[in-house]
PDB file of C-alpha atoms and ligand atoms in Angstrom:
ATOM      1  CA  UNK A   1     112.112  79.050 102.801  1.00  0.00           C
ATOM      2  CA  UNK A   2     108.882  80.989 101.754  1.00  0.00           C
ATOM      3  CA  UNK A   3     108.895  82.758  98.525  1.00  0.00           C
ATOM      4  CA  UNK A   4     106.427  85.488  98.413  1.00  0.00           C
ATOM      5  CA  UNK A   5     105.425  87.278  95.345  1.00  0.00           C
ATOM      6  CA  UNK A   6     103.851  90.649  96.378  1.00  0.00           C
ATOM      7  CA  UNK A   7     101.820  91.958  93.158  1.00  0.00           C
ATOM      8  CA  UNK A   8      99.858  95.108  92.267  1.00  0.00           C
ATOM      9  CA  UNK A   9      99.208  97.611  89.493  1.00  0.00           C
ATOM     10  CA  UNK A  10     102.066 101.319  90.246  1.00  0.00           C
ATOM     11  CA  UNK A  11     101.320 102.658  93.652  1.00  0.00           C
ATOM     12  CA  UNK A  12      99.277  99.954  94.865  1.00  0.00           C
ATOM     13  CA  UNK A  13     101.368  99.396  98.011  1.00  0.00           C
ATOM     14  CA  UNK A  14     104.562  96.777  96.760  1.00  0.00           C
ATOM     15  CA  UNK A  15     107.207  98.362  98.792  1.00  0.00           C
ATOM     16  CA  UNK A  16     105.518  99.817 101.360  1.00  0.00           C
ATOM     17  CA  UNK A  17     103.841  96.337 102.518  1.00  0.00           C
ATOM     18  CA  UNK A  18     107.112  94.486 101.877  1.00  0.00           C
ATOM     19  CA  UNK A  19     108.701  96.855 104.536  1.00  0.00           C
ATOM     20  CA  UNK A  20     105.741  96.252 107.175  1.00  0.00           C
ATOM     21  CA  UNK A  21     105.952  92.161 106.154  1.00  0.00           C
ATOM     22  CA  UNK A  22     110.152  91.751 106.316  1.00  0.00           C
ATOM     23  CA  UNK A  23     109.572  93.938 110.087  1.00  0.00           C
ATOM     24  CA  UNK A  24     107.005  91.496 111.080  1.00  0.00           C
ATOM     25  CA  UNK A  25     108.773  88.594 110.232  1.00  0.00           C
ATOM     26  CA  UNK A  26     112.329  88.902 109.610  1.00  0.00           C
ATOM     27  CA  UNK A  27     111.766  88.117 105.859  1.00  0.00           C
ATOM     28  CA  UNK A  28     114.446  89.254 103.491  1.00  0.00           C
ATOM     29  CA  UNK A  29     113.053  91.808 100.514  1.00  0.00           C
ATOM     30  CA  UNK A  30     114.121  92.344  96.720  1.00  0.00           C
ATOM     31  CA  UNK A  31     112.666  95.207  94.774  1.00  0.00           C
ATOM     32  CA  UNK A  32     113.839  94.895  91.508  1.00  0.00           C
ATOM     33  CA  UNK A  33     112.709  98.322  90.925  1.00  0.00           C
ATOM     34  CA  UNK A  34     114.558  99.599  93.760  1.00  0.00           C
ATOM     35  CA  UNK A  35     117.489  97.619  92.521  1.00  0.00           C
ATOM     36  CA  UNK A  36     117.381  99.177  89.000  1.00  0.00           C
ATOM     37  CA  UNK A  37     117.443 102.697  91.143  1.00  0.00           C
ATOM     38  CA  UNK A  38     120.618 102.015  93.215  1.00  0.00           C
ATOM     39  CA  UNK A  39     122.184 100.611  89.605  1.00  0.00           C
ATOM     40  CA  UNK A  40     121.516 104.342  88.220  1.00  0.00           C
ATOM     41  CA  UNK A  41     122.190 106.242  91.451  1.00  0.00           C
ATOM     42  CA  UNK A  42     125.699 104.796  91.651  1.00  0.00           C
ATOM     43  CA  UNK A  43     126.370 105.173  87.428  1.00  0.00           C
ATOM     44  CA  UNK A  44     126.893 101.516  87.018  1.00  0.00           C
ATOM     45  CA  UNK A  45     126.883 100.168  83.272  1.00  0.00           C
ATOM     46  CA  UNK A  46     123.428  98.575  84.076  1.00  0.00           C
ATOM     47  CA  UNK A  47     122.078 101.702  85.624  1.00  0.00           C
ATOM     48  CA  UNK A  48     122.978 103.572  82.471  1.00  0.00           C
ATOM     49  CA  UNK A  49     120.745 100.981  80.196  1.00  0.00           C
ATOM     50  CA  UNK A  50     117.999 100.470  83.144  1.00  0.00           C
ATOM     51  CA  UNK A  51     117.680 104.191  83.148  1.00  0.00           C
ATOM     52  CA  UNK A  52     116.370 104.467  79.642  1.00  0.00           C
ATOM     53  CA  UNK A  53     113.578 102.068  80.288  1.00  0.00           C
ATOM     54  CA  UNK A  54     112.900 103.319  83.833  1.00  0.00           C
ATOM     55  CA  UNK A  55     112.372 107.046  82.397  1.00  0.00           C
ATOM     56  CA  UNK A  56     109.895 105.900  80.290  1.00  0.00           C
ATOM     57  CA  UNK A  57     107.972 103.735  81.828  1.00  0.00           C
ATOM     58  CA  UNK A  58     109.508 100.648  79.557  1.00  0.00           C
ATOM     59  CA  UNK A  59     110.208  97.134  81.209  1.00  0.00           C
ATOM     60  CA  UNK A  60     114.153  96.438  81.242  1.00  0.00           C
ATOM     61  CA  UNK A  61     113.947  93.449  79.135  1.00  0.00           C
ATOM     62  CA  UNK A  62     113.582  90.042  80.454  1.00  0.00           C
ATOM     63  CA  UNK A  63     116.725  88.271  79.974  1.00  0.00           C
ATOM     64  CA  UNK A  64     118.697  91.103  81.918  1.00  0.00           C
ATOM     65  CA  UNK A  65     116.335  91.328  84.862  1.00  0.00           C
ATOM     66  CA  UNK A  66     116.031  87.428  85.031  1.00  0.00           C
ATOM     67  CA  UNK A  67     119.857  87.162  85.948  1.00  0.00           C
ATOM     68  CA  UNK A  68     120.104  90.047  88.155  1.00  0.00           C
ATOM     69  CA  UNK A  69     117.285  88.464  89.935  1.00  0.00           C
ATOM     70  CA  UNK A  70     118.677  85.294  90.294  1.00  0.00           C
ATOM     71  CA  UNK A  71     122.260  86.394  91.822  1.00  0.00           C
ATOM     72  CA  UNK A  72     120.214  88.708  94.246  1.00  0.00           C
ATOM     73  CA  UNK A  73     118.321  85.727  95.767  1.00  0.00           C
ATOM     74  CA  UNK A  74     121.802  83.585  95.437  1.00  0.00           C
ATOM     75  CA  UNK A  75     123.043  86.377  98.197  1.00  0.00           C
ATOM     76  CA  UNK A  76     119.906  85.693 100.611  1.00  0.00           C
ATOM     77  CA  UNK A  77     120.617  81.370 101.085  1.00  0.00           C
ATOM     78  CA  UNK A  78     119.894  81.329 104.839  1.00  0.00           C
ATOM     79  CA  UNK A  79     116.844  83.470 104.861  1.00  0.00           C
ATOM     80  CA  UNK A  80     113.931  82.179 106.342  1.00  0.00           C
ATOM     81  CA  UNK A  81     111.652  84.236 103.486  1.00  0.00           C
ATOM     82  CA  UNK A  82     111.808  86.324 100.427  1.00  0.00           C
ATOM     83  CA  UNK A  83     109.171  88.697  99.504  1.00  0.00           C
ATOM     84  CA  UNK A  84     109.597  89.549  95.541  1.00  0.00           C
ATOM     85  CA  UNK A  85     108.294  93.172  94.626  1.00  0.00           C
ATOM     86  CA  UNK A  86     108.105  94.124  91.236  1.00  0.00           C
ATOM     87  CA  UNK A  87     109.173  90.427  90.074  1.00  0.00           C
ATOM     88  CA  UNK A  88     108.033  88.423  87.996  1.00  0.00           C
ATOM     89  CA  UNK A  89     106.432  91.677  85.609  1.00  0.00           C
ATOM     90  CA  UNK A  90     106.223  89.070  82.036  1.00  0.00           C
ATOM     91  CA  UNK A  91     105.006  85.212  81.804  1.00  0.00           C
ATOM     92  CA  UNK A  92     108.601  84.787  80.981  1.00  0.00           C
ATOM     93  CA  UNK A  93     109.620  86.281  84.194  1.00  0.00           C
ATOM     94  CA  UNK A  94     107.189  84.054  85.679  1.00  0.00           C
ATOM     95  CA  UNK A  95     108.573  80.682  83.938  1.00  0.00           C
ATOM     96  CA  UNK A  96     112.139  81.652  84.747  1.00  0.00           C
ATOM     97  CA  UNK A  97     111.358  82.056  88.684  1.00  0.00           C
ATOM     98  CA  UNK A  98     109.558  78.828  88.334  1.00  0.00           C
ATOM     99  CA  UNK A  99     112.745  76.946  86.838  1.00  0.00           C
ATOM    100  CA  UNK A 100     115.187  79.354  88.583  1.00  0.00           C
ATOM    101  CA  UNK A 101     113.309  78.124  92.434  1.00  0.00           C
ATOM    102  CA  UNK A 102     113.173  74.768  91.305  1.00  0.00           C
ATOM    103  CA  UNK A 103     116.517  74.659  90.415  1.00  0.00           C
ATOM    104  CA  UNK A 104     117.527  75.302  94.248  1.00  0.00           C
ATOM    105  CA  UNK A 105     115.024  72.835  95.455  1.00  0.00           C
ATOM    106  CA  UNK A 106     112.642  76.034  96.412  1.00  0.00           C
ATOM    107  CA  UNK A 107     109.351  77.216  94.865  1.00  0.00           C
ATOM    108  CA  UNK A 108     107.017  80.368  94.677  1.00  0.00           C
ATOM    109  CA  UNK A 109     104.954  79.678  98.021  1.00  0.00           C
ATOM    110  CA  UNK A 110     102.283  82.312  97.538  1.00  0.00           C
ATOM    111  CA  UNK A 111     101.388  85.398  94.773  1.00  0.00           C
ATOM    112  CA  UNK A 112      99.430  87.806  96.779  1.00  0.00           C
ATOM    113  CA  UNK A 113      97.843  90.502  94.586  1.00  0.00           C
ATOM    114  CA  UNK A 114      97.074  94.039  96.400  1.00  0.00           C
ATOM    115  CA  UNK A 115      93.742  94.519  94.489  1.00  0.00           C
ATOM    116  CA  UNK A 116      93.598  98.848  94.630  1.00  0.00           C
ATOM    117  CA  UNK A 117      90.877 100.761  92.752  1.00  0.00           C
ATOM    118  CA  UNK A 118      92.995 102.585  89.911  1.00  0.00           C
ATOM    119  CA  UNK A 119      91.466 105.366  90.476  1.00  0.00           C
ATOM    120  CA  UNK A 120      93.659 106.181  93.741  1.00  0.00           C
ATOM    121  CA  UNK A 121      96.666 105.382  92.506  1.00  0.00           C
ATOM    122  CA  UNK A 122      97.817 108.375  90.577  1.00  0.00           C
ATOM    123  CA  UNK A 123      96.909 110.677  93.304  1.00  0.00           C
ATOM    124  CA  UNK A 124      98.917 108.102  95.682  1.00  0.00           C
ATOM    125  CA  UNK A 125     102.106 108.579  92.730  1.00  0.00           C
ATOM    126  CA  UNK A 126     102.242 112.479  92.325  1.00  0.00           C
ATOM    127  CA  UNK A 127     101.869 112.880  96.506  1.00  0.00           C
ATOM    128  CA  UNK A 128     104.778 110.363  96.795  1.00  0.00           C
ATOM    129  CA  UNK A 129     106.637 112.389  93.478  1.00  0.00           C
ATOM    130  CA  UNK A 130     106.696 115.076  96.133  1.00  0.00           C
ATOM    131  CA  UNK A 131     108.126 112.901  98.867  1.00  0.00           C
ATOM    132  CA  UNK A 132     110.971 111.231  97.180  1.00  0.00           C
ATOM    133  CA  UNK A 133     111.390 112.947  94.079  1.00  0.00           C
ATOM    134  CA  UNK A 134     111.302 109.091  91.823  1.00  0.00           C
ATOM    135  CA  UNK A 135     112.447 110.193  87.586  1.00  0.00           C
ATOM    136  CA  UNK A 136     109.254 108.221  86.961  1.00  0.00           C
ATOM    137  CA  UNK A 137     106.626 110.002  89.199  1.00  0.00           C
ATOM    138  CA  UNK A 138     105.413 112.151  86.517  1.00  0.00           C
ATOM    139  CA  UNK A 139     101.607 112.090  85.073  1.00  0.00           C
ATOM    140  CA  UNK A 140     103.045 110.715  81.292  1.00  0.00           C
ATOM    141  CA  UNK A 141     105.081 108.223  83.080  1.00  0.00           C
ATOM    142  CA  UNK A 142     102.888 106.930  85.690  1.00  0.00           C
ATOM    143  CA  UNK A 143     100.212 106.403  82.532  1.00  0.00           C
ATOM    144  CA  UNK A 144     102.944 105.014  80.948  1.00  0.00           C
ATOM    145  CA  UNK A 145     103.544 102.641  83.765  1.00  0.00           C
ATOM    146  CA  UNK A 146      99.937 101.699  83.847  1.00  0.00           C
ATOM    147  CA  UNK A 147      99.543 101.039  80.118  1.00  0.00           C
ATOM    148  CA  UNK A 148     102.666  98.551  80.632  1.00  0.00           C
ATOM    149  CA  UNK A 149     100.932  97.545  83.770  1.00  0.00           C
ATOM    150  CA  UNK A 150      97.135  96.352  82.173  1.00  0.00           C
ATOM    151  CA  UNK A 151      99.433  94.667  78.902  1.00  0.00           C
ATOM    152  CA  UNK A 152     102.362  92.773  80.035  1.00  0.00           C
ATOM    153  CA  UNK A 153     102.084  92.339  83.845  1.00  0.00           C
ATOM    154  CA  UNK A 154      97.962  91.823  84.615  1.00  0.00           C
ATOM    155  CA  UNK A 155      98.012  88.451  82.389  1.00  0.00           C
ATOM    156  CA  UNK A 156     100.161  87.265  84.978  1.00  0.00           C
ATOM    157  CA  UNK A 157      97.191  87.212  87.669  1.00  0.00           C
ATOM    158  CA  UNK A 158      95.871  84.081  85.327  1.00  0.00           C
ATOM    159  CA  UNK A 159      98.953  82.528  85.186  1.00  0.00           C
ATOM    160  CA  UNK A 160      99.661  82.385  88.982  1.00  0.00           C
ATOM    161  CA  UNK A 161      95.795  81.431  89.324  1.00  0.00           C
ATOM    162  CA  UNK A 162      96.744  78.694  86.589  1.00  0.00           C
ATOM    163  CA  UNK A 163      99.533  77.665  89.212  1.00  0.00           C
ATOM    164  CA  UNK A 164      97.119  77.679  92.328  1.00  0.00           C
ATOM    165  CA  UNK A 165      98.971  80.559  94.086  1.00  0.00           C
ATOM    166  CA  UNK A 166      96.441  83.084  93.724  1.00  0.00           C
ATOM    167  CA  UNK A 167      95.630  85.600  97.069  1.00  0.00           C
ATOM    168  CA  UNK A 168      94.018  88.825  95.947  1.00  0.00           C
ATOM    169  CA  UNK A 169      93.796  91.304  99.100  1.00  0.00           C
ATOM    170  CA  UNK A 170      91.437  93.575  98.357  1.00  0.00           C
ATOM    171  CA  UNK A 171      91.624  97.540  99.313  1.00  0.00           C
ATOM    172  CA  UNK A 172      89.368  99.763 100.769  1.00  0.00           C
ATOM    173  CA  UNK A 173      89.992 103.645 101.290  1.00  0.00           C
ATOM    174  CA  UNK A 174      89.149 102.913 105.451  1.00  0.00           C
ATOM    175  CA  UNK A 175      91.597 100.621 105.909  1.00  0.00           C
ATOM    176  CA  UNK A 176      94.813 102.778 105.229  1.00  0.00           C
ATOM    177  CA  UNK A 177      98.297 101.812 105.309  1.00  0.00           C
ATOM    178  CA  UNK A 178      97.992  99.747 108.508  1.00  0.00           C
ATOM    179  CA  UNK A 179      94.796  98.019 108.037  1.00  0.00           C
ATOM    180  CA  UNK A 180      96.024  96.973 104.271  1.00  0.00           C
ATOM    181  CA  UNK A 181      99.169  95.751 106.043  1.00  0.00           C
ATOM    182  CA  UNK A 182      97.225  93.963 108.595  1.00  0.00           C
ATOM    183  CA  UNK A 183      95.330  92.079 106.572  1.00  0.00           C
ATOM    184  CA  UNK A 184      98.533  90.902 104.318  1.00  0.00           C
ATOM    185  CA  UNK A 185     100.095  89.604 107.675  1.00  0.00           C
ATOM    186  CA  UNK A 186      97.402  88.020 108.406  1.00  0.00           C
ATOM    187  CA  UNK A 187      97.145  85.674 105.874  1.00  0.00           C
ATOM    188  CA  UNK A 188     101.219  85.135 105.660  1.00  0.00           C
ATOM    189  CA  UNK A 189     101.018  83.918 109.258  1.00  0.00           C
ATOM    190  CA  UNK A 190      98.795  81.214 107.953  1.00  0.00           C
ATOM    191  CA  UNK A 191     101.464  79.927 105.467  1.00  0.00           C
ATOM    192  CA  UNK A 192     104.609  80.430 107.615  1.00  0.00           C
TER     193      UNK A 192
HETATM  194  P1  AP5 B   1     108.937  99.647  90.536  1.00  0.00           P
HETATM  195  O1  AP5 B   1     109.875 100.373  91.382  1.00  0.00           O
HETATM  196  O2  AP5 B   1     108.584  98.260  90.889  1.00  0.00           O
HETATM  197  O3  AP5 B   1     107.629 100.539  90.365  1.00  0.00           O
HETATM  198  P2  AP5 B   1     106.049 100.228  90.213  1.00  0.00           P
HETATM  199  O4  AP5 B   1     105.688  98.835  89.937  1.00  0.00           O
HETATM  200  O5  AP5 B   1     105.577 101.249  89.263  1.00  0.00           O
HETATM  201  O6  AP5 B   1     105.541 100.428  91.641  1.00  0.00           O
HETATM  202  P3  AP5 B   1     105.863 101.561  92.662  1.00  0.00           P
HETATM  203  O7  AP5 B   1     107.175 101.282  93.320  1.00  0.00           O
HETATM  204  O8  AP5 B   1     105.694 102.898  92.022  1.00  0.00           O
HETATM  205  O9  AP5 B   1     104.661 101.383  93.667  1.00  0.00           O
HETATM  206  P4  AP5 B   1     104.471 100.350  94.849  1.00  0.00           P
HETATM  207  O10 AP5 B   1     103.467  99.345  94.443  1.00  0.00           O
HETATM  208  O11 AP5 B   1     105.772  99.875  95.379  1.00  0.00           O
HETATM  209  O12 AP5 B   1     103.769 101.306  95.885  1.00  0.00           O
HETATM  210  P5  AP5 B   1     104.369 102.048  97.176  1.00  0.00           P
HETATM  211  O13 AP5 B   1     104.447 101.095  98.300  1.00  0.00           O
HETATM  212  O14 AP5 B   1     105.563 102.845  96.847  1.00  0.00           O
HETATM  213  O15 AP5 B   1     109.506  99.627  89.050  1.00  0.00           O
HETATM  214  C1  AP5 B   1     109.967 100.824  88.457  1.00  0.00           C
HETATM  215  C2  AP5 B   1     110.504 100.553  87.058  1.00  0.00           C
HETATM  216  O16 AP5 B   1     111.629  99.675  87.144  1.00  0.00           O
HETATM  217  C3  AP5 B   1     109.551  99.864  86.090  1.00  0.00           C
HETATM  218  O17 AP5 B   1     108.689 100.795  85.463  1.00  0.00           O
HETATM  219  C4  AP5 B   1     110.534  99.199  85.128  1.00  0.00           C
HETATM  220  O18 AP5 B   1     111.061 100.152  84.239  1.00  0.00           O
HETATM  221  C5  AP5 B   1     111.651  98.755  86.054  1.00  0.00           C
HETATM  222  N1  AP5 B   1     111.430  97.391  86.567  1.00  0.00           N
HETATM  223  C6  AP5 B   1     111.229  97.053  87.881  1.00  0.00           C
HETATM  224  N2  AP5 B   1     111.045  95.728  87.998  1.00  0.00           N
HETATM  225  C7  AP5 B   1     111.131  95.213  86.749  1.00  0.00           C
HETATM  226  C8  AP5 B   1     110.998  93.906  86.220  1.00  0.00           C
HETATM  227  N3  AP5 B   1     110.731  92.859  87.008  1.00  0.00           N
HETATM  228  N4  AP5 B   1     111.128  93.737  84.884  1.00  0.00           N
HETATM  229  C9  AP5 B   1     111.404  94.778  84.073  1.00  0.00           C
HETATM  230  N5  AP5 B   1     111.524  96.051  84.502  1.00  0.00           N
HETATM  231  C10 AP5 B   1     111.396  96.276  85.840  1.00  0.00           C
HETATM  232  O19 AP5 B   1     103.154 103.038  97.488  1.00  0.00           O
HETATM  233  C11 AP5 B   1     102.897 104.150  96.652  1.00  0.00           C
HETATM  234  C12 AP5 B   1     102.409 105.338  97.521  1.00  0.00           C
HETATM  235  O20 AP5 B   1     101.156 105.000  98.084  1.00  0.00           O
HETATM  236  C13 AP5 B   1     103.349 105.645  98.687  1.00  0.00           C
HETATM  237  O21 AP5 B   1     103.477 107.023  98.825  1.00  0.00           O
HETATM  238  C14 AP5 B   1     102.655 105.014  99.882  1.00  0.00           C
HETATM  239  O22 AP5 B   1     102.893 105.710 101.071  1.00  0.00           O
HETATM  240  C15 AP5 B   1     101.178 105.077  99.493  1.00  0.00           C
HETATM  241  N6  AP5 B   1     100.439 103.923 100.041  1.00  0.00           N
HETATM  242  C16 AP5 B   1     100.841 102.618 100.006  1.00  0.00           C
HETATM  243  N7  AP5 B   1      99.939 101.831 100.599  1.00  0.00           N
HETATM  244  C17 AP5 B   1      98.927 102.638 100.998  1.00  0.00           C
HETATM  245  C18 AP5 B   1      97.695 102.408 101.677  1.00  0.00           C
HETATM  246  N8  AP5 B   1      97.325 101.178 102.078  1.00  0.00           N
HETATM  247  N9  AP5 B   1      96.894 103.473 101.932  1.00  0.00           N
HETATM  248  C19 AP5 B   1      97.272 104.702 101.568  1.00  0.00           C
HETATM  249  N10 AP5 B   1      98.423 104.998 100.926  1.00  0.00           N
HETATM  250  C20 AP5 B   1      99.237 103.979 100.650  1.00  0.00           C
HETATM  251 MG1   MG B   2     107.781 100.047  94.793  1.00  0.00          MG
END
C-alpha cells in the first residue's frame, strides 16, 4: 500500500489535490482537519475540545490526533493508497506515523510538499471563507494558522528530507488548479 503524505503551508492546495489524486487513482484520503470538522459539526465530545483549538488556529494536541489517526487508517486495510492531508503537523506526529506504519508492516512511501508563494495564500483563504463559510477563514486566524504553520509544522520538511522522502512541487500562478494537479500525478505514477 502507498502512503502519501501531501504537505503545504494553509491554502496551499492539501485537499483540493488529494481529491484530484484519490479520482485518479482510487486512493483512499484522510484529512485530519476535515475529520476534526465532522467531530464539531455532529457535537461529538471530541468536536467540542477540537473546536477550541480549531477556532484559534491552535494544533489539537498530539497524543489525541495520533490515535484518531491511527483508527482512521485501521478502517482503510484493503486500500491500495492513502494520501495523509494535514498529518503529520509536529516531529512527534511524524515519529508516531513512523512507528504506527511500521507497526502494520507499512511505511510513509513519499512526503510531497506543495511549495506555494505565501503571498497567495491568504487571498486563496478569504475567497474560499466566502465559498464554504470554514470558523477558521478569518484574517486573525489564517495568520494564526501561518504562525503555527512556519513554527511547529515547516521543521518537518527537514525531518522527512532527513528520512529521504522529500518531493517539493513547486507552484506557479500559470499553472492553476489543473496544472498543479498534473504535475502531482505525475510524479505519483512514478512510485505506484
Ligand atoms: P486543515 O483543515 O488541515 O487546514 P490547513 O492546514 O490550514 O489547510 P487548509 O485546509 O485551509 O488548506 P489546504 O491546503 O487544504 O488548501 P485547499 O485545497 O483547501 O486544519 C485545520 C485545523 O485543524 C488546524 O488549524 C488544527 O487546528 C486542526 N488540525 C488538523 N490537522 C491537525 C493535526 N494533524 N494536528 C493537530 N491539529 C490539526 O485550497 C485552498 C483554496 O485555494 C481553495 O479555495 C482552492 O480552490 C484554492 N486552490 C487550491 N489549489 C489551487 C491552485 N493550484 N490554484 C489556484 N487555487 C487553488
Ligand atoms: Mg484542507
Amino acid at each position: 500500500m502507498l502512503n502519501i503524505v501531501i504537505f503545504g503551508a494553509p491554502g496551499s492546495g492539501k485537499g483540493t489535490n488529494s481529491a484530484l489524486i484519490v479520482e485518479a487513482f482510487k486512493f483512499d484520503h484522510i484529512s485530519t482537519g476535515d475529520v476534526l470538522r465532522t467531530e464539531i459539526k455532529n457535537g461529538t465530545e471530541l468536536g467540542k475540545i477540537a473546536q477550541a483549538y480549531i477556532d484559534h488556529g491552535n494544533l489539537i494536541p498530539d497524543e489525541l490526533m495520533i490515535n484518531i489517526l491511527a483508527s482512521k487508517y485501521d478502517t482503510l486495510k484493503d486500500s491500495k493508497g492513502v494520501i495523509f492531508d494535514g498529518f503529520p503537523r509536529t516531529i512527534a506526529q511524524a515519529e508516531a506515523l513512523k512507528k504506527m506504519l511500521e507497526e502494520r508492516g507499512e511505511k510513509i512511501s513519499t512526503m510531497i510538499n506543495l511549495e506555494v508563494d505565501e503571498s497567495l495564500l491568504m487571498d486563496r483563504l478569504l475567497r474560499r471563507a466566502t465559498l464554504e463559510g470554514r470558523a477558521d477563514d478569518n484574517e486573525v486566524t489564517i495568520k494564526k494558522r501561518f504562525e503555527v504553520y512556519h513554527s511547529q509544522t515547516a521543521p518537518l520538511i527537514e525531518w522527512f528530507k532527513g528520512e529521504g522522502l522529500y518531493k517539493g512541487i513547486a507552484y506557479t500562478e500559470d499553472m492553476g488548479i489543473e496544472g498543479m494537479a498534473n504535475k502531482i500525478i505525475e510524479y505519483i505514477k512514478t512510485i505506484v
